Tab-separated table of C-alpha atoms and ligand atoms in Angstrom:
chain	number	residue	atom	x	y	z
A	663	UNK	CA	-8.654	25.603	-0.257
A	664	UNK	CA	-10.225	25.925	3.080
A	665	UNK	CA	-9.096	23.341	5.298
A	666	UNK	CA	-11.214	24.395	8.573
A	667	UNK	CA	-14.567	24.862	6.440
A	668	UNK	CA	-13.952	21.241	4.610
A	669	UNK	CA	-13.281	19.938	8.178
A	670	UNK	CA	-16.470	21.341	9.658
A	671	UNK	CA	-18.847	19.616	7.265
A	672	UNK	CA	-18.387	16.480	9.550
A	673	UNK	CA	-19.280	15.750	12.514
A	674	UNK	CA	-16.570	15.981	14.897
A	675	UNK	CA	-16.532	16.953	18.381
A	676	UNK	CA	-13.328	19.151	18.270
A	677	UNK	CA	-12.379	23.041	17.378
A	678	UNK	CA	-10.311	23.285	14.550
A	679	UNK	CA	-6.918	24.681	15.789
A	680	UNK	CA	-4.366	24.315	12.590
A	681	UNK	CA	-3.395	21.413	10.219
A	682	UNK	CA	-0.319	20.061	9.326
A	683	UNK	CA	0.244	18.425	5.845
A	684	UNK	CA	1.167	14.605	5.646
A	685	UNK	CA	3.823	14.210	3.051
A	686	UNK	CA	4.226	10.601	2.706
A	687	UNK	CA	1.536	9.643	0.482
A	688	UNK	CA	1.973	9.371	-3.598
A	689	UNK	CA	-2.030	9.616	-4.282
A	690	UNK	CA	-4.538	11.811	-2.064
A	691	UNK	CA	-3.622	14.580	-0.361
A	692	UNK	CA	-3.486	14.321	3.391
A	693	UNK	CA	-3.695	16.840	6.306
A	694	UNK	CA	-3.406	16.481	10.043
A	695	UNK	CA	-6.041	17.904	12.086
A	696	UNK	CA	-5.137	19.791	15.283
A	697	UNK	CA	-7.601	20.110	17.765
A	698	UNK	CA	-8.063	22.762	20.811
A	699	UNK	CA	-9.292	20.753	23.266
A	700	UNK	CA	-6.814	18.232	25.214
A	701	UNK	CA	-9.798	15.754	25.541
A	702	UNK	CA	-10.697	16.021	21.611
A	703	UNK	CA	-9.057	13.969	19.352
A	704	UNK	CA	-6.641	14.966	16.314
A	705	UNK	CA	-7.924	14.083	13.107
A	706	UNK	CA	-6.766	12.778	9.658
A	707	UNK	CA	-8.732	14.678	7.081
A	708	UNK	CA	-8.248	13.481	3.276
A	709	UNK	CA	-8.804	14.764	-0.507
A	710	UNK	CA	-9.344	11.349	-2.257
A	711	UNK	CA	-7.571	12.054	-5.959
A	712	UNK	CA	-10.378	11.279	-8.213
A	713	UNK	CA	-8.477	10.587	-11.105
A	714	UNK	CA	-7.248	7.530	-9.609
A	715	UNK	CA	-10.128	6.519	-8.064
A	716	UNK	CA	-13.190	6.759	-10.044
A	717	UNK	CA	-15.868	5.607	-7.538
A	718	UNK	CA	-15.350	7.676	-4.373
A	719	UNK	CA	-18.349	6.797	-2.734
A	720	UNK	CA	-18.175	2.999	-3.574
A	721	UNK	CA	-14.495	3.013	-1.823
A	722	UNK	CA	-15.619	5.242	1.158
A	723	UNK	CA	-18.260	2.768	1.938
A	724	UNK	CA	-15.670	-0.417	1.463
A	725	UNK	CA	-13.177	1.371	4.571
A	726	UNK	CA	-16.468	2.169	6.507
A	727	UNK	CA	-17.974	-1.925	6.338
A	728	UNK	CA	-14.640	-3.157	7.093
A	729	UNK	CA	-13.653	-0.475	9.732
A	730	UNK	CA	-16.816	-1.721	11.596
A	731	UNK	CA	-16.465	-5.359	11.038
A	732	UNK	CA	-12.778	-5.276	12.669
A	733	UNK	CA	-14.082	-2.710	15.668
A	734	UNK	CA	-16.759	-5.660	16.342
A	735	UNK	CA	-14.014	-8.585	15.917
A	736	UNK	CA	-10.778	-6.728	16.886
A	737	UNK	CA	-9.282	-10.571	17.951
A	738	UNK	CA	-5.729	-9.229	16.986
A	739	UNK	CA	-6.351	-6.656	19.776
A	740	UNK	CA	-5.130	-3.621	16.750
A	741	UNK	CA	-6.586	-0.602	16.837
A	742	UNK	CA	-9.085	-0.189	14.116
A	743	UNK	CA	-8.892	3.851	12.827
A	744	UNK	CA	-12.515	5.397	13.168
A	745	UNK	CA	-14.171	7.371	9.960
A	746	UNK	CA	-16.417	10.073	10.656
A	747	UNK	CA	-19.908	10.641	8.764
A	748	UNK	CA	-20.255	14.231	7.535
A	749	UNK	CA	-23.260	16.494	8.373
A	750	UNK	CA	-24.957	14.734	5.014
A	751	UNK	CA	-24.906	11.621	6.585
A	752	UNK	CA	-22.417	10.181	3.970
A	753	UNK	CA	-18.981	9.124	5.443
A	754	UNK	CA	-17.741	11.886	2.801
A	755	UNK	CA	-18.365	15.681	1.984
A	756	UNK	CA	-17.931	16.210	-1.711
A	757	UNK	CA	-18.515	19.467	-3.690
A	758	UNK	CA	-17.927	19.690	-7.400
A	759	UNK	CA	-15.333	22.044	-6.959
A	760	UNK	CA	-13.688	20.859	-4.184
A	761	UNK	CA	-13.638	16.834	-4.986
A	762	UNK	CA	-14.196	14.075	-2.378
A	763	UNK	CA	-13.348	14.037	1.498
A	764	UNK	CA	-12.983	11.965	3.955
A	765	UNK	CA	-12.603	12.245	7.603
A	766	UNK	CA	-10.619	9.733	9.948
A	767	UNK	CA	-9.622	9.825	13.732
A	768	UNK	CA	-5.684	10.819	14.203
A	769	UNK	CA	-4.027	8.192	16.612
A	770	UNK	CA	-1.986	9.782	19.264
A	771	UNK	CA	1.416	8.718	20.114
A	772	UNK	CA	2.143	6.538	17.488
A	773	UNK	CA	4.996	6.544	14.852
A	774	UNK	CA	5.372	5.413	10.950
A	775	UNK	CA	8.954	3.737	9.973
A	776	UNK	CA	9.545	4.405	6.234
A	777	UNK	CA	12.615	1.484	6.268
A	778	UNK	CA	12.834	-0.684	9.528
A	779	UNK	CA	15.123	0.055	11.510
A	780	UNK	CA	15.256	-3.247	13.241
A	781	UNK	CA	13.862	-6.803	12.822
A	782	UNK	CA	11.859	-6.438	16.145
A	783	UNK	CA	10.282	-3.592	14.322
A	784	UNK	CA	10.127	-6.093	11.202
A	785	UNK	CA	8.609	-8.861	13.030
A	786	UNK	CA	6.091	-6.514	14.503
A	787	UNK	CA	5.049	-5.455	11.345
A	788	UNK	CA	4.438	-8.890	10.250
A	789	UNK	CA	2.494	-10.028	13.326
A	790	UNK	CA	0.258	-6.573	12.549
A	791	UNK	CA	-0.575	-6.868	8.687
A	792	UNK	CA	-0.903	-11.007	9.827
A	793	UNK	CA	-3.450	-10.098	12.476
A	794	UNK	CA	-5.520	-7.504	9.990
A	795	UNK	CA	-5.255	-10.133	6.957
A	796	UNK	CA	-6.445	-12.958	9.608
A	797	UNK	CA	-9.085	-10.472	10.872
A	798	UNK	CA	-10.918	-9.860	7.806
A	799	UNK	CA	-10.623	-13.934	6.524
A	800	UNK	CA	-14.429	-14.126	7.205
A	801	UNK	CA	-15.573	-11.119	5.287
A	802	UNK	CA	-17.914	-11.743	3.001
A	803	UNK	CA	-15.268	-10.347	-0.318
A	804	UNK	CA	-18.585	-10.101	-2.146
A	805	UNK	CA	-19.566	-6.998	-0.389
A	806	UNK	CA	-15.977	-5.259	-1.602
A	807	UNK	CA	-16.120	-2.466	-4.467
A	808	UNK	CA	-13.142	-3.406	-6.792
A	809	UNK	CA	-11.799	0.516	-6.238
A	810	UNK	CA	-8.946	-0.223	-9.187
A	811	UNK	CA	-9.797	-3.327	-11.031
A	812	UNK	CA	-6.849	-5.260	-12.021
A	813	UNK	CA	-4.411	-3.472	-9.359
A	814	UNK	CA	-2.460	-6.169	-9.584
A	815	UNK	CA	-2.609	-8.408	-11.958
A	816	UNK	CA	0.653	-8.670	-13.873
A	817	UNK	CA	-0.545	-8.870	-17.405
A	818	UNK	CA	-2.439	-5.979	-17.237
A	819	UNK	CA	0.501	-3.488	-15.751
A	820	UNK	CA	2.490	-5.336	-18.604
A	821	UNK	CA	0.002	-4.684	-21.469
A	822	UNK	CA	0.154	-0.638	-20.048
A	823	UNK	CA	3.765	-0.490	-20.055
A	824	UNK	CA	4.266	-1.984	-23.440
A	825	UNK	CA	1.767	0.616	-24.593
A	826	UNK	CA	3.313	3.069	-22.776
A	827	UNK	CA	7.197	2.348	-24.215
A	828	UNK	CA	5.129	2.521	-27.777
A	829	UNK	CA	4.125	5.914	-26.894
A	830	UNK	CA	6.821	7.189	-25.133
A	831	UNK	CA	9.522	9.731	-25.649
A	832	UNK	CA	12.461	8.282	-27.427
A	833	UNK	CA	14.711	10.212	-24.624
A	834	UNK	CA	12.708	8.679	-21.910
A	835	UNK	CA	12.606	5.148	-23.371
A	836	UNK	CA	16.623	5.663	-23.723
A	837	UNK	CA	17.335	6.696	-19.835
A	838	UNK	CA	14.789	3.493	-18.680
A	839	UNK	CA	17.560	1.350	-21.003
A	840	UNK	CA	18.356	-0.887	-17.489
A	841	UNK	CA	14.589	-0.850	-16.618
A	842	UNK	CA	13.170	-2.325	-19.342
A	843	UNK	CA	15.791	-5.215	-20.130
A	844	UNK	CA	14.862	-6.374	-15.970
A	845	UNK	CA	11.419	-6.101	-17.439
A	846	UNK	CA	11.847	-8.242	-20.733
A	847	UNK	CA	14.217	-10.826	-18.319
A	848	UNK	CA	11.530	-11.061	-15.835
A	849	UNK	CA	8.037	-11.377	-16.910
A	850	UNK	CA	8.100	-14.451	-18.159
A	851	UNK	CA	8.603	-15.872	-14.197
A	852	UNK	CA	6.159	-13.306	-12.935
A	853	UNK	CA	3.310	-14.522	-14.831
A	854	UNK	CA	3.441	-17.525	-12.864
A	855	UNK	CA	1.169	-16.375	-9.931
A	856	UNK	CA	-1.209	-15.023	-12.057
A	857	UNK	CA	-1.910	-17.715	-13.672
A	858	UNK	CA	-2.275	-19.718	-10.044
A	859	UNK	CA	-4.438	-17.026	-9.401
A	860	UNK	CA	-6.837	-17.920	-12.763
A	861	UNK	CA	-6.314	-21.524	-12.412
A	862	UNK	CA	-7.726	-21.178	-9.308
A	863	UNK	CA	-4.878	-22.863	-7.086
A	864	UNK	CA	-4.593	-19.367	-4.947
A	865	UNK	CA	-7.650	-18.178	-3.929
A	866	UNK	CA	-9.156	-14.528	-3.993
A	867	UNK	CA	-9.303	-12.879	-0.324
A	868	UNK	CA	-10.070	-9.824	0.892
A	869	UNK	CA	-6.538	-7.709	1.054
A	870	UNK	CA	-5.223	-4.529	1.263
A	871	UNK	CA	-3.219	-4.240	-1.330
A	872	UNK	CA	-1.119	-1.252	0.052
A	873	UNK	CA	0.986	-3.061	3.329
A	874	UNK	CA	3.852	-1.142	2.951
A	875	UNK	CA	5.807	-0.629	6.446
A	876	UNK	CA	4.780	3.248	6.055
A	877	UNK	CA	0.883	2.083	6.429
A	878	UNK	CA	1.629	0.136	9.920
A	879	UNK	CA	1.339	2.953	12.567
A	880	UNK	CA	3.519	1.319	16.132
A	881	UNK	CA	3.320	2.266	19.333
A	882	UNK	CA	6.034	4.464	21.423
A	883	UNK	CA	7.570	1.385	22.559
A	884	UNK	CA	7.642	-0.040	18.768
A	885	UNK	CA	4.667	-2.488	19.071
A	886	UNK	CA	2.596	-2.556	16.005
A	887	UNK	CA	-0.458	-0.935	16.335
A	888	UNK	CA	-2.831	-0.249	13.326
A	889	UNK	CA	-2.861	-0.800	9.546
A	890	UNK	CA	-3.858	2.350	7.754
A	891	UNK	CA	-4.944	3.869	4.191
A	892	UNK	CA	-7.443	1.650	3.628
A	893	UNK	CA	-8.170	3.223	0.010
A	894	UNK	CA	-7.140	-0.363	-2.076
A	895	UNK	CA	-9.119	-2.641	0.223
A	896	UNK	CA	-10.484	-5.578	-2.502
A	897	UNK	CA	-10.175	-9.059	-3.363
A	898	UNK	CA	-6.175	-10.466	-3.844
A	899	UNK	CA	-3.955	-13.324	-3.216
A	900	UNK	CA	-1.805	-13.023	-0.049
A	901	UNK	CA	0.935	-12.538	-1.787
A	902	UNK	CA	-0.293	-8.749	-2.658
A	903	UNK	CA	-0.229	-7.981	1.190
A	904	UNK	CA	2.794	-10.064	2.013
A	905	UNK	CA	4.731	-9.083	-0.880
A	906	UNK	CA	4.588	-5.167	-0.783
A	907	UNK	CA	5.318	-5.631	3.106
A	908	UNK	CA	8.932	-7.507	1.938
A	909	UNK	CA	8.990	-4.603	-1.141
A	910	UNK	CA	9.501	-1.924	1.769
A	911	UNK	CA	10.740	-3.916	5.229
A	912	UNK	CA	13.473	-6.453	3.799
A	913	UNK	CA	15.003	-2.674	1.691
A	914	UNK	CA	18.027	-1.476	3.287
A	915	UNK	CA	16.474	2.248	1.692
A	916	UNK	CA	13.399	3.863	1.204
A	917	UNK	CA	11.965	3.342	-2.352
A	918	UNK	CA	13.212	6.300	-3.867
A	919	UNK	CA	16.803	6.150	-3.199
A	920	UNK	CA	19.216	7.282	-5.615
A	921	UNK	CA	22.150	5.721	-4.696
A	922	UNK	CA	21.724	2.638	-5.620
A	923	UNK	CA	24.941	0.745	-4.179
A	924	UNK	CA	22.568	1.587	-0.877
A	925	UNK	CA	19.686	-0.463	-1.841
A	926	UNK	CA	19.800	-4.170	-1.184
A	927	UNK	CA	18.106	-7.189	0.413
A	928	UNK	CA	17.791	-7.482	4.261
A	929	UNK	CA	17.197	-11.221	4.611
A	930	UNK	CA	17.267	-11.324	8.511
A	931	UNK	CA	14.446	-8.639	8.188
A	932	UNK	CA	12.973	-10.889	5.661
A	933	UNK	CA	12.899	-13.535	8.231
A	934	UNK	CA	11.565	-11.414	11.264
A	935	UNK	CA	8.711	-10.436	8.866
A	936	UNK	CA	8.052	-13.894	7.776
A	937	UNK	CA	7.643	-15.222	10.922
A	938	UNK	CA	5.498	-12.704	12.811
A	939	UNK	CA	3.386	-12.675	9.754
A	940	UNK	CA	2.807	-16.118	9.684
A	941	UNK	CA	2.227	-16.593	13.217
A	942	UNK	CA	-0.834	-14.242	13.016
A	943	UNK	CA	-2.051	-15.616	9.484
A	944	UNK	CA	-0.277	-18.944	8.705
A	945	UNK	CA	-2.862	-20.938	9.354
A	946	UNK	CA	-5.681	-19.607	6.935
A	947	UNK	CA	-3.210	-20.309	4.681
A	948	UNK	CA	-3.234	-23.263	2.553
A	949	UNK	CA	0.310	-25.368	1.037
A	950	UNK	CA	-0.181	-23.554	-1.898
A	951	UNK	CA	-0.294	-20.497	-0.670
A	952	UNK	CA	2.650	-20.724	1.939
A	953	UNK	CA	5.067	-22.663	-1.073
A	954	UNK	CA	4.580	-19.280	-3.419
A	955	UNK	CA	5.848	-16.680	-0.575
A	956	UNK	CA	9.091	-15.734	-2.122
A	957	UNK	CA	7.581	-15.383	-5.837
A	958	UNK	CA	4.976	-12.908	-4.408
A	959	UNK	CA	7.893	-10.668	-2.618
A	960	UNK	CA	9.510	-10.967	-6.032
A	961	UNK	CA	6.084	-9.981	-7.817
A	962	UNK	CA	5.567	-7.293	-5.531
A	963	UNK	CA	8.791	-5.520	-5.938
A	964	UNK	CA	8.724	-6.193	-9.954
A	965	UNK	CA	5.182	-4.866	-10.242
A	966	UNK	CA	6.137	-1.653	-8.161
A	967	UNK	CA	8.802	-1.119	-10.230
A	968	UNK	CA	6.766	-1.732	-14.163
A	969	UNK	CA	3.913	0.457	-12.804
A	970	UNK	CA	6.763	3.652	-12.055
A	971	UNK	CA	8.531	2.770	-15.071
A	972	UNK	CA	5.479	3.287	-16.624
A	973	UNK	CA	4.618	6.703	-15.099
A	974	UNK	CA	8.113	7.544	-16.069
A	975	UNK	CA	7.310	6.710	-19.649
A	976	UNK	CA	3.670	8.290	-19.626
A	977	UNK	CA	5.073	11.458	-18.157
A	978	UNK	CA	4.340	11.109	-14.395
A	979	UNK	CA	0.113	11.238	-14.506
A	980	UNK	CA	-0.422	8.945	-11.969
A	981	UNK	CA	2.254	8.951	-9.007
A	982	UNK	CA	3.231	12.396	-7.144
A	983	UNK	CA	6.610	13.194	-8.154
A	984	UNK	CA	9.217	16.101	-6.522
A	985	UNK	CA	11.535	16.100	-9.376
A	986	UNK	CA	11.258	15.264	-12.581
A	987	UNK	CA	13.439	12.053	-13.025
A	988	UNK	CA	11.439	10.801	-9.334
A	989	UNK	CA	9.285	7.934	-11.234
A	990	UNK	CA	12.503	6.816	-13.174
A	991	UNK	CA	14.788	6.500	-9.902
A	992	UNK	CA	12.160	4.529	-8.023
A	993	UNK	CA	11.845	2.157	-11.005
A	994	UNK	CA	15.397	1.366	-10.650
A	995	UNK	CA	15.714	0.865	-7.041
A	996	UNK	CA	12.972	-1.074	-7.069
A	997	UNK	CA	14.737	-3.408	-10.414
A	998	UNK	CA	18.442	-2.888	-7.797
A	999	UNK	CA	15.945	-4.391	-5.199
A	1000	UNK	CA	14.543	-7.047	-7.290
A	1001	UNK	CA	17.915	-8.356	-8.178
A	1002	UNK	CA	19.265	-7.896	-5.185
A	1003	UNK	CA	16.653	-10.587	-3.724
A	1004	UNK	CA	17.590	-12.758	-6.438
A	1005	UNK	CA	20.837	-13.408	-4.686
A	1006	UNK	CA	19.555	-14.145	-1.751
A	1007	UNK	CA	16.878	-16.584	-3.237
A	1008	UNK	CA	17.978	-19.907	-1.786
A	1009	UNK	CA	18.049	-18.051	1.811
A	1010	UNK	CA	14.746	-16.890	1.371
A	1011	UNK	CA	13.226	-20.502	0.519
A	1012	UNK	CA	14.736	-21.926	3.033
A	1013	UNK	CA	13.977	-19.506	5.870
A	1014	UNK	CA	9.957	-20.330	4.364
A	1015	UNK	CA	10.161	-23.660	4.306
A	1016	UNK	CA	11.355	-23.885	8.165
A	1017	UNK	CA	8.394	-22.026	9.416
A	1018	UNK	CA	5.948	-23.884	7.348
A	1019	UNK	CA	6.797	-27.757	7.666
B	23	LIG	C1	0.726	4.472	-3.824
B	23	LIG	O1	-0.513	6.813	-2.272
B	23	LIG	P1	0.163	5.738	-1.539
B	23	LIG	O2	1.555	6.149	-1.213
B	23	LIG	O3	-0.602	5.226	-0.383
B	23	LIG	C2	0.023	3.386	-4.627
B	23	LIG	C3	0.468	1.996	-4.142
B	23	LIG	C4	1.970	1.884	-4.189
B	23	LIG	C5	2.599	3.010	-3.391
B	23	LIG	C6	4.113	2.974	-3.521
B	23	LIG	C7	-3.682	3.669	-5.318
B	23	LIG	O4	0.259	4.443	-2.498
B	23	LIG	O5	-0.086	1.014	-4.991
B	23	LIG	O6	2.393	0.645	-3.682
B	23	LIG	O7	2.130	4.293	-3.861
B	23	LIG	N1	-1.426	3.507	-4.501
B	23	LIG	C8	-2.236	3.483	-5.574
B	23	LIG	O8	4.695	3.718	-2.507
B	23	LIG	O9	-1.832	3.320	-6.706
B	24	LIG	MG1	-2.157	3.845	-0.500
């Protein structure tokens, strides 16, 4: 693949110099830019996987209308990451043989945490993914493409893994023993947002669907400074956006940790979050909303955890994987995780009920 001649189909103001590969991502495949000029900007250029996505240009065009609507708002004072239209015209180059691309500005100086390592880096985090759910509360959800319909509603990833544990491997069912009983214990509790969703008592927003601490980018000096991968962009509860935050910032270990007598429940992290994300968003939100905080951290981490098992037992097609039990030890850390919050339940309520009464 050439990198510099994919790069020059857009219109950029810099001479390609080298590119670095971004390893953190589990879906497209990301490369770092390097410019030669010292007044040029770096770059973020990306191969959007098109078997997970099946309407490339429909999701381009969501990050490009809400890109613009936060660079004309920009209240929160974030900086909003810049895609750049290609010599077509079209905010993406695409090829039949070398898929779909897009191009985004590279911010300089910043950093990417993949576990806090601090609650002022947790509470930062909240005010952030606060400030870019506040930002976008008047955006007409309407205009969204729904990039991966059902992303997360609960009985849908549940219908795919029971058809996947149908289909699967007698081995692989065997090793994801652990898994599945936390899955047959827990569903029955988990269905209880989506149904507030259908009932209407939650309403649809426009979210991001992908706020894990690794898409905040922070400052030098650890201030939060813009959300990123902007790929999952559609309409959601809150609880999508707050809940995969929790998922990664409240873990005492990244999500694919093998040890798992190292993964637990941070609850003063939990707290730090809590608060700087309500103190950007809390008051869009309504009673409802606010009272059903915990169950969408505990929805978040669940769901995370069904859709690797579920990879694990389809034979990894969906999620980029390094070894081949990868899917299968995230599963469980994210099930350690998930129990792990259970025990700290009561702490949890009661940290959310004293910053919303
Ligand atoms: C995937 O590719 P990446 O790392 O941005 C996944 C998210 C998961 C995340 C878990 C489109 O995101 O839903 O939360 O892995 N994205 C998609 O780390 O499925
Ligand atoms: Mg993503």
């Amino acid at each position: 693949m050439d990198i510099e001649a994919v790069f020059n189909q857009f219109n950029h103001l810099g001479s390609y110099d080298r590119f670095e590969k971004i390893q953190s991502g589990h879906i497209n495949t990301t490369y770092r830019i390097l410019t030669k000029e010292k007044n040029q900007p770096d770059f973020v250029l990306q191969k959007i996987n098109s078997s997970v996505f099946k309407k490339i240009p429909q999701l381009i065009q969501n990050k490009v209308l809400v890109t613009e609507f936060l660079k004309a708002k920009a209240s929160s004072g974030q900086t909003i990451i810049q895609f750049i239209p290609c010599k077509s015209g079209n905010f993406y180059f695409y090829e039949p043989d070398l898929g779909y691309w897009n191009l985004s500005t590279y911010l300089p100086n910043s950093n990417v945490f993949l576990k806090a390592p601090n609650t002022a880096i947790a509470m930062e985090a909240g005010k952030l993914f606060g400030s870019f759910f506040y930002d976008l509360n008047d955006f007409d959800a309407d205009k969204l493409f729904e990039t991966i319909p059902m992303f997360h509603d609960m009985e849908y990833r549940l219908d795919l893994f029971n058809q996947a544990v149908n289909q699967a491997d007698q081995s692989r069912v065997e090793s994801a023993g652990s898994c599945i009983s936390a899955i047959e214990k827990n569903q029955q509790n988990m269905l209880v947002l989506n149904r507030l969703r259908n009932n209407g008592t939650l309403p649809l927003r426009v979210t991001h669907n992908d706020t894990k601490l690794s898409n905040a980018l922070f400052t030098e000096e650890d201030k939060g400074l813009a959300v990123i991968d902007l790929d999952t962009l559609m309409p959601g509860l809150v609880h999508y956006d707050f809940g995969d935050s929790v998922r990664t910032i409240c873990s005492s270990a990244e999500e694919d940790e093998k040890d798992l007598s190292k993964v637990y429940f941070l609850a003063e992290n939990f707290s730090a979050f809590t608060t700087g994300f309500l103190s950007a968003c809390g008051s869009i939100l309504s009673k409802e909303e606010k009272r059903n905080l915990v169950l969408g951290a505990k929805y978040m981490v669940f769901i995370m955890g069904l859709r690797f098992l579920t990879d694990y037992l389809n034979f990894d097609t969906y999620f980029t994987i390094r070894y081949p039990e990868h899917n299968l030890v995230r599963a469980k850390n994210q099930f350690a995780l998930l129990k792990s919050m259970q025990l700290h339940q009561d702490k949890m309520n009661s940290m959310v009920d004293k910053l919303i009464n």
